Amino acid sequence: MSVCEIWINGSRMAASGVVGSDAQTEEPRAHYVIAESPKPTRLMEIMLLVSNHHNVQDGLNGDVLLGSSQQIDEFYSTPRLLGASMAGALFCLSILHIVLFYMRRSSKENLYFGLFSLFWCMAILFSPSSGFLMTVFAPSIPWGWYINLSLLPYGVTIPLMLLFYHSLFPKKYGKAVERVYLGIALAYMIYILLTPPNAYDVVLLIYCIMSGIALLYMFVCYSIDLLHKEKGVSILLLGYLALGLAELDDMFFDLNIIDVASLRPVGVLFFIFSYAFYLAFRFSTALTKTEILSKELEQKNIRLLQLDKLKDEFLANTTHELKTPLAGMVGIAESLVAGTAGGVSRTVAAHLNVIAHSGKRLSKLINDVLDLSRLKNQDIALRLEVVNLYASAQRVLALAQALNRGGKTILANDVPADFPDVVADPDRLEQVLFNLIGNSLKSTASGRISIAATNLGDRVEIAVTDTGCGIAAEDQARIFNAYEQGSYSSAGGTGLGLSISRYLVELHGGVLDVKSEMGVGSSFYFTLPLAVGCALDLVEHSVHSSTPSTPSLIPRGTPLTEDLPPVIPADLLLRDTGVAGGKYQVLVVDDEPVNLQVVAAILNIEGISFRTAANGAMALRMLEDGDQPDMVLLDVMMPDMSGYAVCRELRKTYQASVLPIVLLTVKNRVEDIVEGFSAGANDYLTKPFAREELGARVALQIKLKAAYEILEENLELKRELDLRRKTESGLRFMQARLAKILDSLDDAIVGVNVSSEIAFCNQSFRTLVGGDGDSLLGHPLTSIMVAPEEQCAAELLGFVAGASDRDGSPVLFDTVSLVSGGESFDTSIWCNVVELEEETLCLLSVYSAKAWNTDGGGVLSSKLIRELSEDRQRFLRLEETMLSLDSSDFESRQQVLENVKAIDELLTGLCSRLGSHTNMQTKRSMSVTVVKLAVDCWTASTGTAKADMAEQSGLWNVYMERDGYFRTQTLDKYLDPELLPQKPRWQKVLATADFVLANCEEDSPCRRELEEATADFRALF
């Protein structure tokens, strides 16, 4: 109800507002009213005066209580106390979970549950089931706002419940359900805020129904999760059921459907306990997993420490064992060079020096491994002395000159000659400086490397600075780890130098660190104590034991400025056998001179020409300058540009079949091999390799390239042969037309070669002389002459014999007597020279004296023959042009083909005019028959449509309609006599039949029928 006044015995005792006759005069102020009678009597008249204009569907939704003040207070105190307890618990729970979400943002279920608890706390505070608890804490809340605030939480709790459930157990359509209910909740809350207070209208009833559907959906989802045996879902099921029943109970109470609203605290309590159990279950599971993983991690760490110790012991023992054979190998090689077994040639001595040098390098690596093992075990001694820093720097730079290949990097000693002495182990100090200089040389192809020192008072800071490529920030910490290298280094190495240097510096009481900037350079710096007030006879200082230090890197007697000699004298190196800018077989790319020498020696033994390059950039420049190797042997580990990068760069220009690439490397892991092939390598060979294997792989790649070149040549020849075959077919077809044209003339024409033999004669000539083809062809021209020795006849025979030297102009020979049926007759002969592909031919136009006198004949025929001869010359030039065309010159080829087609059209027209006696209708009907049979034979043999035949033959145009079907409009015209063009392409018809017969080799009735029809059709021409 909106407003109520209580009257007792005619006196107004209490009111919840001002009763009015309409909404303007009515003024609601409170949700319940308590009236106390001042003088209780045995009989009292109690009257309730109610006006209900604001909440029109409201009314008395509870009992009217009569009793003492204490009894009424006790009646309200119990639900208020329970409501306050529940609201406080939910508020604390919400704060806890919101804080958990803030600490771990990925756990959104904490956020959803925290907000869910917060809004349930709000709903409990405003609910009538809690005794209108908020009226106690905030009695000044307006009546209308109190109703709205009691209804708003229900617009949030249902969506939050769905979000919370889906965050724990994601569902396929969960996001769609969430969006639907978020939209419904938003519309519900907007309606509450924008409409007058009314807790019992139809919109609230609809929202209650939608909430019930959401609870039903969750119940179904829970049932499915139970069937799928989701972990922990059984714990949450009871809590959600209890909460759903409590919420429905509260909604029905607010709708005045039931008058019991005491299930809310019980439902919320069950829900909180179920969630607490679920959290405990998840926490217990996570803790168990953590404990198991921690134990496994601890065991693995112990095992790793054991393995690391075993590794160090193994390396130490192995290196000790390796020193003996290494010492023997180096000693024997040096003794042989010195002449122990007699004199050796300079070339042999150079190769022995390579063996000795490689042995010493391996010995240095063994010493590094031993030093690292001893440093880790703190089992190394320092012999501290007063050291001249300038002299030590000079000695190290002199040794490092051997590593400065090409001399492009300046090695400078910036330590002043009078710089104060330091306290250090001289051998170990030089070892540290040499490691730092060597590391800088790897990253500095050209530039400057310097050693400098700064006096810091009681200590000295020594810095080795370079102008190389720099070190990335993420690599600056890990490069000091054992066996680690920065991404900048691609020049090989073990990754022990910097680690050993840091250990040695720390033994001296200093710290080794680095400052670097990519593209600018790097600076490695460390500190040593200054020798101020120190006695010269310093006692030996040991970190852990008295193990003696390893020998100095440079003997004491070595002059400070003396450079070490190269491994092999320059005049004894194996020279490149390939020619710069020319063709040779192998380009060898390696930054290590020893490796280049080994590969060069193997290739020299195998008789393979080669050239060498010291790095990838040099190899690329050689190829750009015109070098044409058959293949490339490419090392992977090179400075500046790795073998993989060089390979990728080469593949941008050269295909694998054009320039094979074989990678040479010590890396033999699967991922390294895969990366090599991905970069475009043809083969992969790991070091060390056998001489026979390298020779075999190189020979194989060279043979494969040669085979590919032969294959390319064969394919090119095949393309040229196909082109020639098509050209010859066209020319042959046109020659047949020429013969047909001559045969169709009324003039008697005979073809005579330079030997005066009859090579061709038309029907008119055979009629004139009274003979047939067999009796004339191949016989001498003199066999049909009456008197070959006569002047005019002799001149004709002389003209024919020298026809190859004639200019082609027609010549008239008058009064030549020929024989016909035993009788002689006089003729006049026009002689035209025609150049054929095989021989020179004279075409004689023969006229009887009677015909000559009648029409002065021969002029038209001679002109026609001359034009045909000129056309023949054009055909020959076209054929020569076709054969000389580059297969890639598509435009020129297309132009020539268009010219051939144009001449073919002219001949077709000429043949039509001169050969009108030929049955054109027969040709047209036969052409349709041949094309139909060709299509039927193709379809039956290949199982594909006529469009495929047209496309593969290249004779007919094929295009696609919008409906996706292929159309052959031109070909279709040749399948219907009524659609056949006025000037059909007879050659295209024959070419189509030939193409089908060539591709459909299976014998069948259809094929035999096509062969017969094609032969009949060809006979017409």
Coordinates of C-alpha atoms in Angstrom, one line a residue, residues 833-1012:
V833 CA 61.9 -20.2 -112.4
V834 CA 60.5 -21.3 -109.0
E835 CA 62.8 -21.8 -105.9
L836 CA 61.6 -24.8 -103.9
E837 CA 63.0 -26.0 -100.6
E838 CA 64.7 -29.1 -102.1
E839 CA 65.6 -27.8 -105.6
T840 CA 65.0 -25.2 -108.3
L841 CA 62.2 -25.9 -110.7
C842 CA 61.2 -24.4 -114.0
L843 CA 57.5 -24.1 -114.6
L844 CA 56.9 -24.1 -118.4
S845 CA 53.6 -22.8 -119.7
V846 CA 53.1 -24.6 -123.0
Y847 CA 50.8 -23.2 -125.8
S848 CA 50.1 -24.6 -129.2
A849 CA 50.8 -22.2 -132.0
K850 CA 47.0 -22.0 -132.7
A851 CA 46.2 -21.0 -129.2
W852 CA 49.0 -18.6 -129.1
N853 CA 47.9 -16.9 -132.2
T854 CA 44.4 -16.8 -131.0
D855 CA 44.8 -15.0 -127.6
G856 CA 48.5 -14.1 -127.5
G857 CA 48.4 -16.4 -124.4
G858 CA 50.8 -17.0 -121.7
V859 CA 50.7 -13.5 -120.2
L860 CA 48.1 -14.3 -117.5
S861 CA 49.5 -17.7 -116.6
S862 CA 53.1 -16.4 -116.5
K863 CA 52.0 -13.6 -114.2
L864 CA 50.2 -16.0 -112.0
I865 CA 53.1 -18.4 -111.8
R866 CA 55.5 -15.5 -111.0
E867 CA 53.3 -14.4 -108.2
L868 CA 53.0 -17.9 -106.8
S869 CA 56.8 -18.2 -107.0
E870 CA 57.2 -15.0 -105.0
D871 CA 54.7 -16.3 -102.5
R872 CA 56.8 -19.4 -102.2
Q873 CA 59.8 -17.3 -101.4
R874 CA 57.8 -15.6 -98.8
F875 CA 57.0 -19.0 -97.2
L876 CA 60.6 -19.9 -97.1
R877 CA 61.5 -16.6 -95.4
L878 CA 58.7 -17.2 -93.0
E879 CA 59.9 -20.6 -92.1
E880 CA 63.5 -19.3 -91.6
T881 CA 62.1 -16.6 -89.4
M882 CA 60.1 -19.1 -87.3
L883 CA 63.1 -21.3 -86.8
S884 CA 65.3 -18.3 -85.7
L885 CA 62.7 -16.9 -83.3
D886 CA 63.5 -17.0 -79.6
S887 CA 61.0 -19.2 -77.8
S888 CA 60.4 -16.4 -75.3
D889 CA 59.7 -13.8 -78.0
F890 CA 56.0 -14.3 -78.0
E891 CA 55.2 -11.0 -79.9
S892 CA 57.4 -11.8 -82.9
R893 CA 56.2 -15.3 -83.1
Q894 CA 52.6 -14.1 -83.0
Q895 CA 53.3 -11.6 -85.8
V896 CA 54.8 -14.3 -88.0
L897 CA 51.8 -16.6 -87.4
E898 CA 49.4 -13.8 -88.4
N899 CA 51.4 -13.3 -91.6
V900 CA 51.1 -17.0 -92.4
K901 CA 47.4 -16.9 -91.8
A902 CA 47.0 -13.9 -94.1
I903 CA 48.8 -15.6 -96.9
D904 CA 46.7 -18.7 -96.3
E905 CA 43.6 -16.7 -96.7
L906 CA 44.8 -15.3 -100.0
L907 CA 45.6 -18.8 -101.2
T908 CA 42.2 -20.0 -100.1
G909 CA 40.5 -17.3 -102.0
L910 CA 42.6 -17.9 -105.1
C911 CA 41.9 -21.6 -104.9
S912 CA 38.2 -20.9 -104.6
R913 CA 38.2 -18.7 -107.7
L914 CA 40.4 -20.9 -109.8
G915 CA 39.1 -24.3 -108.6
S916 CA 35.5 -23.7 -108.9
H917 CA 35.1 -27.0 -110.6
T918 CA 35.9 -28.8 -107.3
N919 CA 32.9 -29.8 -105.3
M920 CA 32.9 -27.2 -102.5
Q921 CA 29.8 -28.7 -100.9
T922 CA 31.6 -32.0 -100.5
K923 CA 34.4 -30.3 -98.7
R924 CA 32.0 -28.5 -96.4
S925 CA 30.1 -31.6 -95.5
M926 CA 33.3 -33.7 -95.1
S927 CA 34.8 -31.1 -92.7
V928 CA 31.7 -31.2 -90.5
T929 CA 31.9 -35.0 -90.4
V930 CA 35.6 -35.0 -89.5
V931 CA 35.2 -32.5 -86.7
K932 CA 32.2 -34.5 -85.3
L933 CA 34.1 -37.7 -85.4
A934 CA 37.1 -36.0 -83.7
V935 CA 35.0 -34.8 -80.8
D936 CA 33.3 -38.2 -80.4
C937 CA 36.6 -40.0 -80.4
W938 CA 38.1 -37.6 -77.9
T939 CA 35.1 -37.8 -75.6
A940 CA 35.0 -41.6 -75.7
S941 CA 38.8 -42.0 -75.3
T942 CA 39.6 -39.4 -72.6
G943 CA 36.3 -39.1 -70.8
T944 CA 36.5 -35.3 -71.0
A945 CA 34.5 -32.7 -72.9
K946 CA 35.2 -31.0 -76.2
A947 CA 36.3 -27.9 -74.3
D948 CA 39.3 -29.8 -72.9
M949 CA 40.1 -30.9 -76.5
A950 CA 39.9 -27.3 -77.7
E951 CA 42.1 -26.0 -74.9
Q952 CA 44.7 -28.7 -75.0
S953 CA 45.1 -28.6 -78.8
G954 CA 45.4 -24.8 -78.8
L955 CA 43.5 -24.7 -82.1
W956 CA 40.1 -23.4 -80.8
N957 CA 39.2 -20.5 -78.5
V958 CA 37.7 -21.5 -75.1
Y959 CA 36.1 -19.0 -72.7
M960 CA 34.0 -19.2 -69.5
E961 CA 30.5 -17.9 -69.2
R962 CA 29.1 -16.3 -66.0
D963 CA 27.4 -19.6 -65.1
G964 CA 30.8 -21.2 -64.9
Y965 CA 30.6 -23.4 -68.0
F966 CA 33.2 -23.4 -70.7
R967 CA 32.1 -22.4 -74.2
T968 CA 33.7 -23.3 -77.6
Q969 CA 31.7 -21.1 -79.9
T970 CA 34.0 -21.3 -82.9
L971 CA 34.4 -25.1 -82.7
D972 CA 30.6 -25.4 -82.4
K973 CA 30.2 -23.8 -85.8
Y974 CA 32.2 -26.6 -87.4
L975 CA 29.7 -29.2 -85.9
D976 CA 26.7 -27.9 -87.9
P977 CA 26.7 -27.5 -91.7
E978 CA 24.3 -24.5 -91.4
L979 CA 26.7 -22.7 -89.1
L980 CA 29.9 -23.5 -91.0
P981 CA 31.7 -20.3 -92.0
Q982 CA 31.7 -19.2 -95.6
K983 CA 35.5 -19.7 -95.8
P984 CA 36.2 -22.7 -93.5
R985 CA 39.7 -23.3 -92.1
W986 CA 40.4 -26.6 -93.8
Q987 CA 43.8 -26.8 -92.3
K988 CA 42.4 -26.3 -88.8
V989 CA 40.0 -29.2 -89.4
L990 CA 42.8 -31.5 -90.5
A991 CA 45.0 -30.4 -87.6
T992 CA 42.2 -31.1 -85.1
A993 CA 41.8 -34.6 -86.5
D994 CA 45.6 -35.2 -86.4
F995 CA 45.7 -34.0 -82.7
V996 CA 42.9 -36.4 -81.7
L997 CA 44.5 -39.3 -83.5
A998 CA 47.8 -38.5 -81.8
N999 CA 46.4 -38.3 -78.3
C1000 CA 43.8 -41.1 -78.6
E1001 CA 45.9 -44.1 -79.4
E1002 CA 43.5 -46.8 -78.3
D1003 CA 42.1 -48.8 -81.2
S1004 CA 38.4 -48.4 -81.5
P1005 CA 35.7 -48.3 -84.2
C1006 CA 35.4 -44.5 -83.6
R1007 CA 39.1 -44.0 -84.2
R1008 CA 39.1 -46.1 -87.4
E1009 CA 36.2 -44.2 -88.7
L1010 CA 38.0 -40.9 -88.0
E1011 CA 41.1 -42.1 -89.8
E1012 CA 39.1 -43.0 -92.9

